[in-house]
Amino acid sequence: ITVETPLPFHLPDDQIRPLRQLVDDVFQKKLEQKLRANKTWARLIAKKKMAVGVVDLSNPAAAKFARMNGDVMMYAASLPKLAILLGASQALADSVLPASPDILHDMRIMISKSDNSAATRMIERLGFERIADTLMDERYELYDPEYGGGLWVGKRYAKQGRRYPDPVMGISHGASVTQVCRFYYLLAMGKLVNPAECERMLDMLEDPEIHHKFVNALDRIVPDAKVYRKSGTWRQWHADSVMVWGPEWRRYILVGLIDDPKGEQILRNLLPVVDELMYVR
């Protein structure tokens, strides 16, 4: 497998399992040691104000997962626009939405530029119920009440509008690192909607136009890597998610959720630590 190997993969359905079944004990222990070596991170993790999830995709047929506070659902600002992207892709495949230039443009800029107006227009086209049904579809299970919730969009990305908070935590724009990692994992494996829609979603996520947090670090460490990404920021909540498809060994998913005013810098510093972990695995 090289950086030129196209995503998504096409593994048989029987090889796709919930990430909680792919937790690797050695990988998990190394992640815990790396994160707890930083006293600030250790304190935030203990208070459930920092969550991190990592998927090693170096061997796609034997992916490895490790996480800290994996099922802790947190406010994630714009990161859950991933849920709108999936809802829209499902609606396109089901012929509920037309693949019009306006719709495809809104899907792209709500991801690459995190455009709130575009995201709100997509929510209005889809409706909260359709988005929630897609997230809870048994094929995806990206929101699962038995495991703390997960990805959720329950409010327009605008000052006005009714809230449809998630059933477990009552959050309008929420995520857990396990479920966001699962989004990228299923996407990489071609299992979100269908392979053609996975290709479309990958195109939407590639080459982000906002270069902060994880992408700031990647620009310095491996500027030639392919990067699929969605982030979010509001007040003290900082969220980022990325699938790195780089040269040589850099093939992984990283998700971080931080509830701390210094979350932007924490996420910038987190990426190199995890990147090093992937190298020495």
mmCIF file of C-alpha atoms in Angstrom:
data_model
loop_
_atom_site.group_PDB
_atom_site.id
_atom_site.type_symbol
_atom_site.label_atom_id
_atom_site.label_comp_id
_atom_site.label_asym_id
_atom_site.label_seq_id
_atom_site.Cartn_x
_atom_site.Cartn_y
_atom_site.Cartn_z
ATOM 1 C CA ILE A 1 0.000 0.000 0.000
ATOM 2 C CA THR A 2 1.395 3.394 -0.939
ATOM 3 C CA VAL A 3 0.212 6.968 -0.692
ATOM 4 C CA GLU A 4 -1.029 6.526 -4.263
ATOM 5 C CA THR A 5 -3.311 3.660 -3.198
ATOM 6 C CA PRO A 6 -6.786 5.101 -3.722
ATOM 7 C CA LEU A 7 -9.310 5.419 -0.960
ATOM 8 C CA PRO A 8 -11.762 3.991 -0.231
ATOM 9 C CA PHE A 9 -10.746 0.369 0.215
ATOM 10 C CA HIS A 10 -13.217 -2.361 -0.601
ATOM 11 C CA LEU A 11 -13.002 -4.852 2.233
ATOM 12 C CA PRO A 12 -15.773 -7.469 2.559
ATOM 13 C CA ASP A 13 -18.547 -6.518 4.961
ATOM 14 C CA ASP A 14 -17.677 -9.385 7.319
ATOM 15 C CA GLN A 15 -14.263 -7.804 7.950
ATOM 16 C CA ILE A 16 -15.777 -4.547 9.223
ATOM 17 C CA ARG A 17 -16.311 -4.531 12.987
ATOM 18 C CA PRO A 18 -17.095 -1.949 15.669
ATOM 19 C CA LEU A 19 -13.914 -0.156 16.695
ATOM 20 C CA ARG A 20 -14.366 -1.249 20.300
ATOM 21 C CA GLN A 21 -13.631 -4.759 19.023
ATOM 22 C CA LEU A 22 -10.426 -3.521 17.370
ATOM 23 C CA VAL A 23 -8.817 -2.122 20.509
ATOM 24 C CA ASP A 24 -5.222 -3.338 20.593
ATOM 25 C CA ASP A 25 -3.848 -3.697 24.141
ATOM 26 C CA VAL A 26 -0.262 -2.772 23.251
ATOM 27 C CA PHE A 27 -1.358 0.179 21.110
ATOM 28 C CA GLN A 28 -3.742 1.300 23.873
ATOM 29 C CA LYS A 29 -1.031 1.182 26.543
ATOM 30 C CA LYS A 30 1.384 3.199 24.392
ATOM 31 C CA LEU A 31 -1.241 5.869 23.766
ATOM 32 C CA GLU A 32 -2.055 6.123 27.474
ATOM 33 C CA GLN A 33 1.628 6.459 28.365
ATOM 34 C CA LYS A 34 2.188 9.161 25.758
ATOM 35 C CA LEU A 35 -0.798 11.241 26.814
ATOM 36 C CA ARG A 36 -0.348 10.884 30.578
ATOM 37 C CA ALA A 37 3.286 11.930 30.319
ATOM 38 C CA ASN A 38 1.923 15.452 29.842
ATOM 39 C CA LYS A 39 0.606 16.626 33.222
ATOM 40 C CA THR A 40 -1.876 19.075 31.710
ATOM 41 C CA TRP A 41 -3.294 16.432 29.397
ATOM 42 C CA ALA A 42 -3.440 13.885 32.220
ATOM 43 C CA ARG A 43 -5.443 16.331 34.341
ATOM 44 C CA LEU A 44 -7.873 17.096 31.518
ATOM 45 C CA ILE A 45 -8.307 13.394 30.736
ATOM 46 C CA ALA A 46 -9.041 12.635 34.389
ATOM 47 C CA LYS A 47 -11.699 15.367 34.400
ATOM 48 C CA LYS A 48 -13.175 14.024 31.131
ATOM 49 C CA LYS A 49 -12.327 17.308 29.429
ATOM 50 C CA MET A 50 -9.984 15.727 26.903
ATOM 51 C CA ALA A 51 -10.759 12.762 24.673
ATOM 52 C CA VAL A 52 -8.505 11.216 22.048
ATOM 53 C CA GLY A 53 -9.084 8.414 19.544
ATOM 54 C CA VAL A 54 -6.565 6.897 17.118
ATOM 55 C CA VAL A 55 -6.990 4.262 14.402
ATOM 56 C CA ASP A 56 -3.895 2.654 12.866
ATOM 57 C CA LEU A 57 -4.708 2.008 9.194
ATOM 58 C CA SER A 58 -1.244 0.826 8.150
ATOM 59 C CA ASN A 59 -2.818 -2.591 7.545
ATOM 60 C CA PRO A 60 -6.435 -1.833 6.639
ATOM 61 C CA ALA A 61 -7.531 -5.446 7.035
ATOM 62 C CA ALA A 62 -6.173 -5.450 10.614
ATOM 63 C CA ALA A 63 -6.875 -1.919 11.848
ATOM 64 C CA LYS A 64 -5.963 -1.112 15.452
ATOM 65 C CA PHE A 65 -7.843 1.273 17.726
ATOM 66 C CA ALA A 66 -6.865 3.071 20.941
ATOM 67 C CA ARG A 67 -8.735 5.757 22.842
ATOM 68 C CA MET A 68 -8.947 7.818 25.995
ATOM 69 C CA ASN A 69 -12.462 8.813 27.129
ATOM 70 C CA GLY A 70 -13.659 7.185 23.935
ATOM 71 C CA ASP A 71 -17.376 7.204 24.758
ATOM 72 C CA VAL A 72 -17.442 10.639 26.418
ATOM 73 C CA MET A 73 -19.716 12.819 24.306
ATOM 74 C CA MET A 74 -18.688 16.473 24.265
ATOM 75 C CA TYR A 75 -19.765 19.697 22.615
ATOM 76 C CA ALA A 76 -17.866 19.723 19.309
ATOM 77 C CA ALA A 77 -18.969 22.923 17.523
ATOM 78 C CA SER A 78 -18.536 22.499 13.741
ATOM 79 C CA LEU A 79 -16.986 19.024 13.757
ATOM 80 C CA PRO A 80 -20.464 17.368 13.657
ATOM 81 C CA LYS A 81 -20.981 18.875 10.218
ATOM 82 C CA LEU A 82 -19.651 15.421 9.337
ATOM 83 C CA ALA A 83 -23.132 14.201 10.258
ATOM 84 C CA ILE A 84 -24.708 16.631 7.797
ATOM 85 C CA LEU A 85 -22.271 15.450 5.122
ATOM 86 C CA LEU A 86 -23.286 11.834 5.711
ATOM 87 C CA GLY A 87 -26.989 12.721 5.809
ATOM 88 C CA ALA A 88 -26.656 14.589 2.534
ATOM 89 C CA SER A 89 -24.733 11.739 0.891
ATOM 90 C CA GLN A 90 -27.401 9.268 1.978
ATOM 91 C CA ALA A 91 -30.123 11.573 0.643
ATOM 92 C CA LEU A 92 -28.309 11.889 -2.687
ATOM 93 C CA ALA A 93 -28.017 8.094 -2.960
ATOM 94 C CA ASP A 94 -31.702 7.703 -2.054
ATOM 95 C CA SER A 95 -32.707 10.360 -4.632
ATOM 96 C CA VAL A 96 -34.184 12.502 -1.857
ATOM 97 C CA LEU A 97 -31.859 15.340 -2.871
ATOM 98 C CA PRO A 98 -30.687 16.150 -6.396
ATOM 99 C CA ALA A 99 -26.934 16.379 -7.036
ATOM 100 C CA SER A 100 -27.341 20.004 -8.085
ATOM 101 C CA PRO A 101 -24.392 22.415 -8.255
ATOM 102 C CA ASP A 102 -25.824 24.453 -5.345
ATOM 103 C CA ILE A 103 -26.138 21.419 -3.085
ATOM 104 C CA LEU A 104 -22.703 20.025 -3.935
ATOM 105 C CA HIS A 105 -21.150 23.466 -3.422
ATOM 106 C CA ASP A 106 -22.789 23.822 -0.003
ATOM 107 C CA MET A 107 -21.607 20.342 0.992
ATOM 108 C CA ARG A 108 -18.039 21.235 0.055
ATOM 109 C CA ILE A 109 -17.775 24.656 1.709
ATOM 110 C CA MET A 110 -19.515 23.579 4.924
ATOM 111 C CA ILE A 111 -16.609 21.126 5.275
ATOM 112 C CA SER A 112 -13.560 22.808 3.737
ATOM 113 C CA LYS A 113 -14.368 26.330 4.989
ATOM 114 C CA SER A 114 -16.726 25.299 7.797
ATOM 115 C CA ASP A 115 -19.289 27.676 6.303
ATOM 116 C CA ASN A 116 -22.171 27.978 8.766
ATOM 117 C CA SER A 117 -24.676 29.327 6.242
ATOM 118 C CA ALA A 118 -24.028 26.391 3.911
ATOM 119 C CA ALA A 119 -24.388 23.939 6.800
ATOM 120 C CA THR A 120 -27.678 25.561 7.823
ATOM 121 C CA ARG A 121 -29.012 25.358 4.271
ATOM 122 C CA MET A 122 -28.137 21.653 4.186
ATOM 123 C CA ILE A 123 -29.900 21.081 7.521
ATOM 124 C CA GLU A 124 -32.997 22.822 6.170
ATOM 125 C CA ARG A 125 -32.951 20.642 3.051
ATOM 126 C CA LEU A 126 -32.553 17.427 5.056
ATOM 127 C CA GLY A 127 -34.346 18.024 8.355
ATOM 128 C CA PHE A 128 -33.048 16.962 11.764
ATOM 129 C CA GLU A 129 -35.018 13.721 11.763
ATOM 130 C CA ARG A 130 -33.436 12.456 8.546
ATOM 131 C CA ILE A 131 -29.945 13.306 9.824
ATOM 132 C CA ALA A 132 -30.614 11.516 13.129
ATOM 133 C CA ASP A 133 -32.071 8.474 11.355
ATOM 134 C CA THR A 134 -28.956 8.240 9.201
ATOM 135 C CA LEU A 135 -26.629 8.511 12.204
ATOM 136 C CA MET A 136 -28.527 5.766 14.037
ATOM 137 C CA ASP A 137 -28.884 3.519 10.989
ATOM 138 C CA GLU A 138 -27.722 0.017 11.959
ATOM 139 C CA ARG A 139 -25.202 0.122 9.099
ATOM 140 C CA TYR A 140 -23.428 3.084 10.680
ATOM 141 C CA GLU A 141 -24.336 3.388 14.392
ATOM 142 C CA LEU A 142 -22.589 6.735 14.640
ATOM 143 C CA TYR A 143 -24.986 7.734 17.406
ATOM 144 C CA ASP A 144 -25.531 4.893 19.858
ATOM 145 C CA PRO A 145 -27.244 5.576 23.217
ATOM 146 C CA GLU A 146 -25.755 2.362 24.654
ATOM 147 C CA TYR A 147 -22.268 3.824 24.248
ATOM 148 C CA GLY A 148 -22.746 7.396 25.393
ATOM 149 C CA GLY A 149 -24.192 8.820 22.170
ATOM 150 C CA GLY A 150 -21.744 10.005 19.521
ATOM 151 C CA LEU A 151 -22.161 12.231 16.470
ATOM 152 C CA TRP A 152 -25.173 14.541 16.627
ATOM 153 C CA VAL A 153 -26.513 17.677 14.945
ATOM 154 C CA GLY A 154 -29.554 19.177 16.635
ATOM 155 C CA LYS A 155 -29.415 22.884 15.821
ATOM 156 C CA ARG A 156 -28.920 25.049 12.775
ATOM 157 C CA TYR A 157 -25.508 26.723 12.599
ATOM 158 C CA ALA A 158 -27.165 30.076 13.238
ATOM 159 C CA LYS A 159 -28.107 32.198 16.242
ATOM 160 C CA GLN A 160 -31.813 31.551 15.796
ATOM 161 C CA GLY A 161 -33.561 28.219 15.582
ATOM 162 C CA ARG A 162 -35.104 25.496 17.655
ATOM 163 C CA ARG A 163 -32.853 22.958 19.378
ATOM 164 C CA TYR A 164 -33.173 19.208 18.913
ATOM 165 C CA PRO A 165 -30.677 18.036 21.543
ATOM 166 C CA ASP A 166 -29.386 14.493 21.566
ATOM 167 C CA PRO A 167 -31.310 12.015 23.776
ATOM 168 C CA VAL A 168 -28.405 11.089 26.080
ATOM 169 C CA MET A 169 -26.497 14.289 26.848
ATOM 170 C CA GLY A 170 -28.783 17.038 25.571
ATOM 171 C CA ILE A 171 -26.079 18.456 23.292
ATOM 172 C CA SER A 172 -26.931 20.304 20.076
ATOM 173 C CA HIS A 173 -23.635 19.739 18.231
ATOM 174 C CA GLY A 174 -21.903 16.763 19.797
ATOM 175 C CA ALA A 175 -19.379 14.027 19.222
ATOM 176 C CA SER A 176 -17.410 11.265 20.895
ATOM 177 C CA VAL A 177 -13.979 10.314 19.612
ATOM 178 C CA THR A 178 -14.952 6.664 19.108
ATOM 179 C CA GLN A 179 -17.875 7.515 16.851
ATOM 180 C CA VAL A 180 -15.933 10.118 14.873
ATOM 181 C CA CYS A 181 -13.111 7.608 14.395
ATOM 182 C CA ARG A 182 -15.779 5.159 13.204
ATOM 183 C CA PHE A 183 -17.027 7.700 10.658
ATOM 184 C CA TYR A 184 -13.560 7.927 9.090
ATOM 185 C CA TYR A 185 -12.957 4.181 9.404
ATOM 186 C CA LEU A 186 -16.190 3.308 7.575
ATOM 187 C CA LEU A 187 -15.435 6.034 5.039
ATOM 188 C CA ALA A 188 -11.957 4.623 4.368
ATOM 189 C CA MET A 189 -13.446 1.148 3.946
ATOM 190 C CA GLY A 190 -16.102 2.337 1.506
ATOM 191 C CA LYS A 191 -18.933 1.483 3.912
ATOM 192 C CA LEU A 192 -20.716 4.835 4.283
ATOM 193 C CA VAL A 193 -23.722 4.813 1.928
ATOM 194 C CA ASN A 194 -21.860 3.248 -1.020
ATOM 195 C CA PRO A 195 -18.360 3.395 -2.535
ATOM 196 C CA ALA A 196 -19.280 6.197 -4.940
ATOM 197 C CA GLU A 197 -20.628 8.389 -2.134
ATOM 198 C CA CYS A 198 -17.527 7.566 -0.062
ATOM 199 C CA GLU A 199 -15.413 8.914 -2.915
ATOM 200 C CA ARG A 200 -17.537 12.057 -3.000
ATOM 201 C CA MET A 201 -17.238 12.558 0.781
ATOM 202 C CA LEU A 202 -13.479 12.002 0.630
ATOM 203 C CA ASP A 203 -13.268 14.698 -2.052
ATOM 204 C CA MET A 204 -15.234 17.064 0.200
ATOM 205 C CA LEU A 205 -12.922 16.381 3.167
ATOM 206 C CA GLU A 206 -9.610 16.530 1.301
ATOM 207 C CA ASP A 207 -7.467 19.682 1.219
ATOM 208 C CA PRO A 208 -9.064 21.630 4.097
ATOM 209 C CA GLU A 209 -8.927 25.396 3.691
ATOM 210 C CA ILE A 210 -8.507 26.133 7.404
ATOM 211 C CA HIS A 211 -4.932 25.419 8.501
ATOM 212 C CA HIS A 212 -5.004 25.343 12.295
ATOM 213 C CA LYS A 213 -4.863 22.652 14.998
ATOM 214 C CA PHE A 214 -3.955 19.261 13.483
ATOM 215 C CA VAL A 215 -3.415 20.683 10.002
ATOM 216 C CA ASN A 216 -0.992 23.302 11.320
ATOM 217 C CA ALA A 217 1.165 20.484 12.682
ATOM 218 C CA LEU A 218 0.804 18.349 9.548
ATOM 219 C CA ASP A 219 1.841 21.281 7.355
ATOM 220 C CA ARG A 220 5.133 21.312 9.260
ATOM 221 C CA ILE A 221 5.696 17.563 9.675
ATOM 222 C CA VAL A 222 4.472 16.055 6.417
ATOM 223 C CA PRO A 223 3.294 18.721 3.949
ATOM 224 C CA ASP A 224 2.931 16.178 1.138
ATOM 225 C CA ALA A 225 0.457 13.931 2.964
ATOM 226 C CA LYS A 226 -3.140 13.631 1.867
ATOM 227 C CA VAL A 227 -5.335 15.052 4.622
ATOM 228 C CA TYR A 228 -9.075 14.496 5.112
ATOM 229 C CA ARG A 229 -10.309 16.721 7.899
ATOM 230 C CA LYS A 230 -13.092 18.468 9.831
ATOM 231 C CA SER A 231 -12.592 20.642 12.903
ATOM 232 C CA GLY A 232 -14.693 22.746 15.241
ATOM 233 C CA THR A 233 -14.241 25.636 17.667
ATOM 234 C CA TRP A 234 -16.572 27.560 19.950
ATOM 235 C CA ARG A 235 -15.485 29.340 23.117
ATOM 236 C CA GLN A 236 -13.439 26.839 25.181
ATOM 237 C CA TRP A 237 -14.451 23.835 23.091
ATOM 238 C CA HIS A 238 -11.904 22.743 20.511
ATOM 239 C CA ALA A 239 -12.374 19.705 18.298
ATOM 240 C CA ASP A 240 -10.445 18.242 15.407
ATOM 241 C CA SER A 241 -10.552 15.086 13.312
ATOM 242 C CA VAL A 242 -8.249 13.971 10.554
ATOM 243 C CA MET A 243 -7.449 10.974 8.393
ATOM 244 C CA VAL A 244 -3.820 11.146 7.347
ATOM 245 C CA TRP A 245 -2.834 9.256 4.217
ATOM 246 C CA GLY A 246 0.816 10.013 3.881
ATOM 247 C CA PRO A 247 3.937 8.574 2.345
ATOM 248 C CA GLU A 248 5.486 5.485 3.863
ATOM 249 C CA TRP A 249 3.963 4.662 7.254
ATOM 250 C CA ARG A 250 1.632 7.610 7.923
ATOM 251 C CA ARG A 251 -1.833 6.119 7.594
ATOM 252 C CA TYR A 252 -4.030 6.856 10.568
ATOM 253 C CA ILE A 253 -7.133 8.538 11.931
ATOM 254 C CA LEU A 254 -6.839 10.963 14.846
ATOM 255 C CA VAL A 255 -9.701 12.639 16.709
ATOM 256 C CA GLY A 256 -9.319 15.034 19.627
ATOM 257 C CA LEU A 257 -11.973 16.807 21.715
ATOM 258 C CA ILE A 258 -10.880 19.410 24.273
ATOM 259 C CA ASP A 259 -12.876 21.466 26.778
ATOM 260 C CA ASP A 260 -10.235 24.028 27.722
ATOM 261 C CA PRO A 261 -9.379 27.592 26.654
ATOM 262 C CA LYS A 262 -5.953 26.375 25.457
ATOM 263 C CA GLY A 263 -7.456 23.583 23.373
ATOM 264 C CA GLU A 264 -6.185 24.988 20.070
ATOM 265 C CA GLN A 265 -2.559 24.696 21.177
ATOM 266 C CA ILE A 266 -3.179 21.340 22.866
ATOM 267 C CA LEU A 267 -4.431 19.898 19.579
ATOM 268 C CA ARG A 268 -1.454 21.350 17.691
ATOM 269 C CA ASN A 269 0.856 19.654 20.186
ATOM 270 C CA LEU A 270 -1.111 16.402 20.231
ATOM 271 C CA LEU A 271 -0.689 15.600 16.535
ATOM 272 C CA PRO A 272 3.134 15.236 16.609
ATOM 273 C CA VAL A 273 2.935 13.048 19.716
ATOM 274 C CA VAL A 274 0.505 10.659 18.053
ATOM 275 C CA ASP A 275 2.417 10.837 14.771
ATOM 276 C CA GLU A 276 5.542 9.655 16.601
ATOM 277 C CA LEU A 277 3.539 6.881 18.257
ATOM 278 C CA MET A 278 2.471 5.643 14.835
ATOM 279 C CA TYR A 279 6.090 5.569 13.670
ATOM 280 C CA VAL A 280 7.381 3.493 16.578
ATOM 281 C CA ARG A 281 4.436 1.115 16.655
#
